Short mmCIF file of C-alpha atoms and ligand atoms in Angstrom, two decimals:
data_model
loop_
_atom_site.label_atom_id
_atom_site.label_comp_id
_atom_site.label_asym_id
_atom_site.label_seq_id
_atom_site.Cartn_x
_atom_site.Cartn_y
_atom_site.Cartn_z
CA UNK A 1 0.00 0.00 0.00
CA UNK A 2 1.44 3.37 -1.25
CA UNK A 3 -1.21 5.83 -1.78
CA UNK A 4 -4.16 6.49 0.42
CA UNK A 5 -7.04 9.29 -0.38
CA UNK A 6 -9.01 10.31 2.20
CA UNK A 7 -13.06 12.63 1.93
CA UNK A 8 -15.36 14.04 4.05
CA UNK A 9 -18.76 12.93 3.13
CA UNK A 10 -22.82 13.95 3.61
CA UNK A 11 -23.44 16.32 6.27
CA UNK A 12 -20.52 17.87 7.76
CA UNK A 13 -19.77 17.64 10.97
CA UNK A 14 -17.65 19.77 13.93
CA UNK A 15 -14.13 17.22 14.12
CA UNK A 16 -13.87 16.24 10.48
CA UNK A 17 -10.79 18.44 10.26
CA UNK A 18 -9.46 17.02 13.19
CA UNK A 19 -9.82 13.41 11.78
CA UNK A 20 -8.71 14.55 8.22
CA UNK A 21 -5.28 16.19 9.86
CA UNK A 22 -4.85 13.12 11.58
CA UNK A 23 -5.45 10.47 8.53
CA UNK A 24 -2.76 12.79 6.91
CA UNK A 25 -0.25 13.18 9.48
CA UNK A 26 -0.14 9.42 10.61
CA UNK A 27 -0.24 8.24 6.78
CA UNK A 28 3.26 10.29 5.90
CA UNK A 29 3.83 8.87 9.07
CA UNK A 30 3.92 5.04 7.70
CA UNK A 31 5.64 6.54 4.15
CA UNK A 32 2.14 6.91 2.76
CA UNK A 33 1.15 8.98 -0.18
CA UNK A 34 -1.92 10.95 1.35
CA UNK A 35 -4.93 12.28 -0.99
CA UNK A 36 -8.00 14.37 -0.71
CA UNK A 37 -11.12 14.02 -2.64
CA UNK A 38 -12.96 17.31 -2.57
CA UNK A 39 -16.40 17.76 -2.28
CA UNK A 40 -17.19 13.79 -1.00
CA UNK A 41 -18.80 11.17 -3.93
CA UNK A 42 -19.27 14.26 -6.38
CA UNK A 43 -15.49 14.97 -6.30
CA UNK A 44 -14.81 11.46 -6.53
CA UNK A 45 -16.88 10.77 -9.45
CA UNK A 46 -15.45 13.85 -11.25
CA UNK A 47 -11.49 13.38 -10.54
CA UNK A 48 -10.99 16.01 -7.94
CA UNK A 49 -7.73 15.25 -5.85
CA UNK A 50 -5.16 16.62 -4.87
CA UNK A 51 -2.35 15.48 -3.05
CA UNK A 52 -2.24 16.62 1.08
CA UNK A 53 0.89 16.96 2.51
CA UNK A 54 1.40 17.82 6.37
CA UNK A 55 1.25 21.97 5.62
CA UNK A 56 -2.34 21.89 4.11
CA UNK A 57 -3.48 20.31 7.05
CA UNK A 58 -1.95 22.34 9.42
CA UNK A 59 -4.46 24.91 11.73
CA UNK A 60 -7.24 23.23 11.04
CA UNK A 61 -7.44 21.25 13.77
CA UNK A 62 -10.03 23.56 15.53
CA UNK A 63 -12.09 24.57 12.52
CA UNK A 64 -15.63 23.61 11.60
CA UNK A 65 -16.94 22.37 8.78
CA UNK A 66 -14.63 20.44 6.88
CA UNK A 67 -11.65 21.59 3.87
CA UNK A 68 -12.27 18.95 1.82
CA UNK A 69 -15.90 20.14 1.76
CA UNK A 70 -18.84 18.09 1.31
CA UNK A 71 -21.57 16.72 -0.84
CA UNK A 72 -24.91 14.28 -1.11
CA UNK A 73 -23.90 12.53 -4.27
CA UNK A 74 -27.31 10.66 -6.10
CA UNK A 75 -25.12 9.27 -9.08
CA UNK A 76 -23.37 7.37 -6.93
CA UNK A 77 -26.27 5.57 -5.47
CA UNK A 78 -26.57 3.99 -8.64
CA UNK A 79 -24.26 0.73 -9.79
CA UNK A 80 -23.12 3.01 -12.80
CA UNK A 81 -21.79 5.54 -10.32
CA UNK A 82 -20.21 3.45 -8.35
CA UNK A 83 -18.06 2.00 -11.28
CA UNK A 84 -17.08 5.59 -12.55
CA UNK A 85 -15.57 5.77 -8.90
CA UNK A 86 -13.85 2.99 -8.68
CA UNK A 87 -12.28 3.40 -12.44
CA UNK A 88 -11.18 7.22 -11.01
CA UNK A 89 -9.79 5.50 -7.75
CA UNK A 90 -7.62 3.16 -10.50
CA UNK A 91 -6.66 6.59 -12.64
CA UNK A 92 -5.29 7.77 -9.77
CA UNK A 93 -3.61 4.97 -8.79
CA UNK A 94 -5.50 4.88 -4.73
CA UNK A 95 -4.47 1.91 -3.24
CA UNK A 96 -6.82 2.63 -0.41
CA UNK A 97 -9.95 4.65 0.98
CA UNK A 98 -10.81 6.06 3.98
CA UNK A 99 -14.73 7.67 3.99
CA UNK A 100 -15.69 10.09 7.05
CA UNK A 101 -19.39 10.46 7.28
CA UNK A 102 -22.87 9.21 8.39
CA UNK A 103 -24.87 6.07 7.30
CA UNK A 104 -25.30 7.11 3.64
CA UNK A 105 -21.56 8.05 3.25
CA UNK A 106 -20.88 4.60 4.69
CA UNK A 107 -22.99 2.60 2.22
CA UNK A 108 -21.22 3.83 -0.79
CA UNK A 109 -17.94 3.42 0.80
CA UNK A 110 -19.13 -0.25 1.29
CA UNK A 111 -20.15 -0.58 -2.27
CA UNK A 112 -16.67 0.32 -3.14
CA UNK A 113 -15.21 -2.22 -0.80
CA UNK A 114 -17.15 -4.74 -2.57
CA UNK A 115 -15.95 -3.62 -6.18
CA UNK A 116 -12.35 -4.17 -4.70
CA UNK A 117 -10.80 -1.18 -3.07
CA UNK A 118 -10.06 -1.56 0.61
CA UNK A 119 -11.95 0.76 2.33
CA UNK A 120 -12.06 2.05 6.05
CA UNK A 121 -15.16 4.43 7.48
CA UNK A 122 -14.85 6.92 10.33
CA UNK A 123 -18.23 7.46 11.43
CA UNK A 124 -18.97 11.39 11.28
CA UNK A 125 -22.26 12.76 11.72
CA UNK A 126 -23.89 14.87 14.34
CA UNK A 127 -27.08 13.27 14.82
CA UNK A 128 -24.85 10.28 16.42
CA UNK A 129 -27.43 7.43 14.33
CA UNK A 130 -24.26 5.38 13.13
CA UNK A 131 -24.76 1.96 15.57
CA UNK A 132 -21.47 -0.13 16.98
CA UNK A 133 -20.15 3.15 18.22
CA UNK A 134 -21.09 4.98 21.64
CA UNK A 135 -20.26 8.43 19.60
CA UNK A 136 -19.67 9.63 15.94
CA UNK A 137 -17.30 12.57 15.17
CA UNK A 138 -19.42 15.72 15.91
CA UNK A 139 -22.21 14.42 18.09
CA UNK A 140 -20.52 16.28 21.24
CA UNK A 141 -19.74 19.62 19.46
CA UNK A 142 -23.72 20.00 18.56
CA UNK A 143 -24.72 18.45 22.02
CA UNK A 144 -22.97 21.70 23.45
CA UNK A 145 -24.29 24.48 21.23
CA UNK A 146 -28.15 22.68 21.97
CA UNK A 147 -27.31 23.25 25.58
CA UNK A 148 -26.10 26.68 25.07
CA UNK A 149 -29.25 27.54 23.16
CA UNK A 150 -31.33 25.52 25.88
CA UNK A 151 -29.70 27.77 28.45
CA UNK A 152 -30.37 31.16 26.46
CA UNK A 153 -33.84 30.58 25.49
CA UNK A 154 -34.84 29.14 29.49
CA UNK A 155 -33.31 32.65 30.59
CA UNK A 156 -36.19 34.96 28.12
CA UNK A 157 -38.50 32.50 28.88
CA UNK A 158 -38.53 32.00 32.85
CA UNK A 159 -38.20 36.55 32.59
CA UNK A 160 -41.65 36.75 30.10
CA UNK A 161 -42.92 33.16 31.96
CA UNK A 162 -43.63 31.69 28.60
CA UNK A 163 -43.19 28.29 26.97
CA UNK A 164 -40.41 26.90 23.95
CA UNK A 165 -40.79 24.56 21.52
CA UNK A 166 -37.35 23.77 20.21
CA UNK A 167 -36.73 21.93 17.42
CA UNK A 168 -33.17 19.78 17.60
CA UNK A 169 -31.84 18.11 14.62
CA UNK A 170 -31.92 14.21 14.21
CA UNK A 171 -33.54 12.65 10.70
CA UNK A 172 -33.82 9.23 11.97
CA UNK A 173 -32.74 9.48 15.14
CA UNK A 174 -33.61 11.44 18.15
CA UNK A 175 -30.17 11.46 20.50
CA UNK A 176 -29.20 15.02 20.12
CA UNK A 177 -33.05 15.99 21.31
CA UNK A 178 -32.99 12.95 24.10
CA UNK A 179 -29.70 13.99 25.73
CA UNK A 180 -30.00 17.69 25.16
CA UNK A 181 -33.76 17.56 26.42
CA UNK A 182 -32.15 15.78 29.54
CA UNK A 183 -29.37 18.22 29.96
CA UNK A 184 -31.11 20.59 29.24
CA UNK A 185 -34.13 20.50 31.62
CA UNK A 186 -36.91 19.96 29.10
CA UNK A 187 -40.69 19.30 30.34
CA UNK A 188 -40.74 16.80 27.56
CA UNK A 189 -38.92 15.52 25.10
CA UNK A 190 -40.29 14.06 21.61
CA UNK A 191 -38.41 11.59 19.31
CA UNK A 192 -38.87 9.44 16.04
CA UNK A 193 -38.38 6.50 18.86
CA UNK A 194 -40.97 8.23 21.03
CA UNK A 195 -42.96 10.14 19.40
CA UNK A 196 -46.47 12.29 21.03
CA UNK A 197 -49.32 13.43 20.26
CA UNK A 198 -50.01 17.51 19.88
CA UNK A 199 -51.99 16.58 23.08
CA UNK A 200 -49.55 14.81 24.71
CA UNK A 201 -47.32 17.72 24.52
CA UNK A 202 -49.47 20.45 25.70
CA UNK A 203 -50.90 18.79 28.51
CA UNK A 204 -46.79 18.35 29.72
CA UNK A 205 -46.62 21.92 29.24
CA UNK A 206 -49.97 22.88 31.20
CA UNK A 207 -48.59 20.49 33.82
CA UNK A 208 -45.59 22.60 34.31
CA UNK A 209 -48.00 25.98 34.69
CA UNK A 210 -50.09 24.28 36.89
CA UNK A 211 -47.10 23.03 38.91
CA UNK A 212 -46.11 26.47 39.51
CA UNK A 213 -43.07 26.84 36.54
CA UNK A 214 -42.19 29.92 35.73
CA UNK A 215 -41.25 28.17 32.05
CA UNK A 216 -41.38 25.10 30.19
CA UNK A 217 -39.24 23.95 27.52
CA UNK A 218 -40.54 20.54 24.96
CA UNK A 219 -37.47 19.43 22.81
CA UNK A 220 -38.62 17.94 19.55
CA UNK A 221 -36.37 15.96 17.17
CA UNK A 222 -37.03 16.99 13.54
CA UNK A 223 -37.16 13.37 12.82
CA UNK A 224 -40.54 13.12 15.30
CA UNK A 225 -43.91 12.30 13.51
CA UNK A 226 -44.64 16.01 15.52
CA UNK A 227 -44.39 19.09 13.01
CA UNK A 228 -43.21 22.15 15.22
CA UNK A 229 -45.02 24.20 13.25
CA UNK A 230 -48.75 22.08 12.74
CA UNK A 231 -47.83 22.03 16.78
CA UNK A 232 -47.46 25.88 17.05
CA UNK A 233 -50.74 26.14 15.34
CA UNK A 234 -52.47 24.03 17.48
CA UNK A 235 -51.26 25.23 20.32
CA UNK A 236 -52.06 29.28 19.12
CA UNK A 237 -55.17 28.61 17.66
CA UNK A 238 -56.46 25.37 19.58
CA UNK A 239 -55.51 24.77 23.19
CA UNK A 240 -54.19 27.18 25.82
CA UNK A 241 -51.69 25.73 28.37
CA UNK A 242 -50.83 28.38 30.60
CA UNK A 243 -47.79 29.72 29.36
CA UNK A 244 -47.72 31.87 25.75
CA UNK A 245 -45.59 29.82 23.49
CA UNK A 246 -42.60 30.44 21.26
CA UNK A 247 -41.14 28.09 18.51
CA UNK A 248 -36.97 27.99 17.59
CA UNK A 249 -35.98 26.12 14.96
CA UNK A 250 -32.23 25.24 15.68
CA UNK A 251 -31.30 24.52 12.58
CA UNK A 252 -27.67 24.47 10.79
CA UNK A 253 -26.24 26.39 13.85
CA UNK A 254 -26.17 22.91 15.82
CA UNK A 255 -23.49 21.76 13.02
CA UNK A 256 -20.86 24.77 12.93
CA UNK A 257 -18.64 26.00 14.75
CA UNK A 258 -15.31 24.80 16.87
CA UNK A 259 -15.12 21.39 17.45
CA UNK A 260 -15.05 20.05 21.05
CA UNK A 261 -12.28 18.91 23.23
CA UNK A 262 -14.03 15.39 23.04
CA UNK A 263 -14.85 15.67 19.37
CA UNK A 264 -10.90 16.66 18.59
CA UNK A 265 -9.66 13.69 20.38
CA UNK A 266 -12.47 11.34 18.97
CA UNK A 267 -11.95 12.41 15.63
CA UNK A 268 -8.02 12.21 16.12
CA UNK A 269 -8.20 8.80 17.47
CA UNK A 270 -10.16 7.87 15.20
CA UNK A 271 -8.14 9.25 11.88
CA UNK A 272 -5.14 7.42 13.65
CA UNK A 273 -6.65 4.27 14.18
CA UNK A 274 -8.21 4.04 10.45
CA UNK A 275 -4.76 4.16 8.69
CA UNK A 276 -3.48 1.67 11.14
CA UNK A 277 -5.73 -0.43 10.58
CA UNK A 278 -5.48 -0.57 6.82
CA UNK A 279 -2.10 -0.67 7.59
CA UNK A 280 -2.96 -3.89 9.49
CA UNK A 281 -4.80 -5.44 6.86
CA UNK A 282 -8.22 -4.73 7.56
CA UNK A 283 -10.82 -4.19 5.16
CA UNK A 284 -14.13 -3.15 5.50
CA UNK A 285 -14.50 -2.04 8.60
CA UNK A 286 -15.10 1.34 10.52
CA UNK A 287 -13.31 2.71 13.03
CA UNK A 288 -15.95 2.71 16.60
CA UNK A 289 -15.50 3.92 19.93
CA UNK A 290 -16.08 1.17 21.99
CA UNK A 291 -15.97 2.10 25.94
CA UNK A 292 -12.27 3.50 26.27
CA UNK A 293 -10.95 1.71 22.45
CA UNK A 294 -10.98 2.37 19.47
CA UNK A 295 -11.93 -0.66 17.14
CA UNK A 296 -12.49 -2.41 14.13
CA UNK A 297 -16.07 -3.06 13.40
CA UNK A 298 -17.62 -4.57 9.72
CA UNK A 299 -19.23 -1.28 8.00
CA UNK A 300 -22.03 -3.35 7.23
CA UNK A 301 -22.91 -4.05 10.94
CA UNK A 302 -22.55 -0.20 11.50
CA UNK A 303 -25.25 0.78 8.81
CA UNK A 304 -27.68 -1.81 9.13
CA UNK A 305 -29.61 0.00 11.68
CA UNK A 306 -30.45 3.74 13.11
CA UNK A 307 -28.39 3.03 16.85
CA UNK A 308 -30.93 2.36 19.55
CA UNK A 309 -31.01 4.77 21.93
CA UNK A 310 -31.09 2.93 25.97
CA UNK A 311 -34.05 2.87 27.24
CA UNK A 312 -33.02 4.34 30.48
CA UNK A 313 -32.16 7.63 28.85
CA UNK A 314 -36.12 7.86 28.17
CA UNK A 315 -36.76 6.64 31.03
CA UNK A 316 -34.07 9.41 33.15
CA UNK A 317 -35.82 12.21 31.33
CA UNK A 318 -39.18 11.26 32.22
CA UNK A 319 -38.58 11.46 35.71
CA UNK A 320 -36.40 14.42 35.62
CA UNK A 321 -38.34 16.23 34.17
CA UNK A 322 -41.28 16.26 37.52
O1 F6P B 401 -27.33 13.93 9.16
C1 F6P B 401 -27.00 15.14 9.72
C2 F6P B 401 -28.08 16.16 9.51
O2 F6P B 401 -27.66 17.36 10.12
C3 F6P B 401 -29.47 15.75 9.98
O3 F6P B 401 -29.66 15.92 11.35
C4 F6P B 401 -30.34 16.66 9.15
O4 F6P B 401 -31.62 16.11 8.98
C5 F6P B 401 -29.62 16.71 7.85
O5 F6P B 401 -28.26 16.44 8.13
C6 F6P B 401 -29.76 18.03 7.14
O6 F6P B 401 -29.17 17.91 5.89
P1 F6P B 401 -28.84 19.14 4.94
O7 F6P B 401 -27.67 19.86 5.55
O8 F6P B 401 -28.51 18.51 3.65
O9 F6P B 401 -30.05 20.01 4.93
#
């Protein structure tokens, strides 16, 4: 093995630097030939890389986003795609591939693996959905700026004595609105694992005006059967519950931004561990924090489902929330 390219792919995600820097760094490391492929799948399919050597990764360690950029690639969904990849992979002459990114990012890099290059994942992705690994690269960075916004929006609403809905990203999975509804504080929290009903939600906010709150906050994952907005309506126009109620969409802010101590040394790890590994001889697999280590686990165990979410955690916020 002699040269290695390395992309950041689907949503981006605070860390990806850190793991790209570190990919780099320990594959001149081991005499490696390091590569980026810009802009994920699309860059791939169209020949974009360029050679990384140990100055264009330098100070980027604490930046979001991610320099290689990013990109949701539909051509290479298809079998066709995937071919034009792997021929551009040969052109270049890319012995190896390592793919940071969520689920989708993961399947293609799979599909690759299967054609015949070896490939190694780093699971990225801030919605922390990717299973055989307690955390994904970017999942602790978000976490934070939820609680910060948590924070700032409990301060305007205990001083008018009103009541948030706040959405939290999370397609599939609801983890960032779980943890940062515990964290957080949140009368309720609402999930594509456990959803409610419009009802369900008001009455937890009329029980916290009842109670004697002088607020209540309901977290609500994007991914939850639960519109924020159909709920805003029906809350202005249908049922009062004490409080006056505001809706804030949290949007792309949860994905900028300065990575996280945790994130950097995730992300590091993790970059370090994925050319070692193909350094080892292993194929496949993706690179998952597993209680203190790092290991090698199949991609195709990581992608076959959304990661459950303990039921304790549900459980926790139910009754920390009284
Ligand atoms: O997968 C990460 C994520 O941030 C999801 O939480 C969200 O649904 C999606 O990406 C948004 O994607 P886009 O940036 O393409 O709008």
């Amino acid at each position: 093995m002699k040269r290695i390219a390395v992309m950041t792919s689907g949503g981006d995600a605070p860390g990806m630097n850190a793991a790209i820097r570190a990919v780099v760094r320990t594959g001149l490391e081991h005499g490696l030939d390091v590569f980026g492929i810009r802009q994920a799948y699309t860059g791939l399919l169209n020949g974009d890389f360029e050679q990384l050597t140990s100055v264009e990764v330098s100070g980027i360690l604490q930046r979001g986003g991610t320099i290689l950029q990013t990109a949701r690639n539909e051509e290479f969904k298809t079998e066709a795609g995937q071919m034009k990849g792997l021929r551009r992979l040969n052109e270049h002459k890319i012995d190896a591939l390592i793919v940071i990114g969520g689920n989708g990012s993961l399947t293609g890099a799979l599909e690759l693996e299967r054609k015949g290059i070896p490939v190694v994942g780093i699971p990225g992705s801030i919605d922390n959905d990717i299973d055989k690994t307690d955390m994904s690269i970017g999942v602790d960075s978000a976490l934070n700026i939820i609680l910060d916004g948590l924070d700032r929006l409990r301060d305007t609403a205990t001083s008018h004595q009103r009541a948030f809905l706040v959405e939290t990203m999370g397609r599939n999975c609801g983890y960032l609105a779980l943890m940062g509804g515990i964290l957080g504080g949140a009368e309720i929290v609402v999930t594509p694992e456990r959803p409610a009903t419009e009802e369900q939600i008001a009455k937890a906010l009329e029980d916290a005006y009842v109670r004697g709150k002088s607020h209540a906050v309901a977290v609500i994952a994007e991914g939850a059967p639960t519109k924020v907005t159909k709920l805003m309506d029906y809350l202005s126009s249908h049922k009062s519950v004490g409080f006056e109620v505001r809706l804030t969409i949290l949007g792309h802010i949860q994905r900028g931004g300065s990575p996280t101590a945790f994130d950097r040394l995730l992300a590091t790890r993790m970059g370090v561990n994925a050319v070692k590994f193909l350094m080892e001889g292993k194929r496949g697999v993706m690179t998952a924090m597993q209680g203190r280590k790092i290991e090698a686990v199949p991609i195709e165990d990581a992608i076959r489902e959304i990661r459950p979410i303990s039921e304790s955690y549900f459980e926790m916020q139910r009754f920390l929330s009284r």
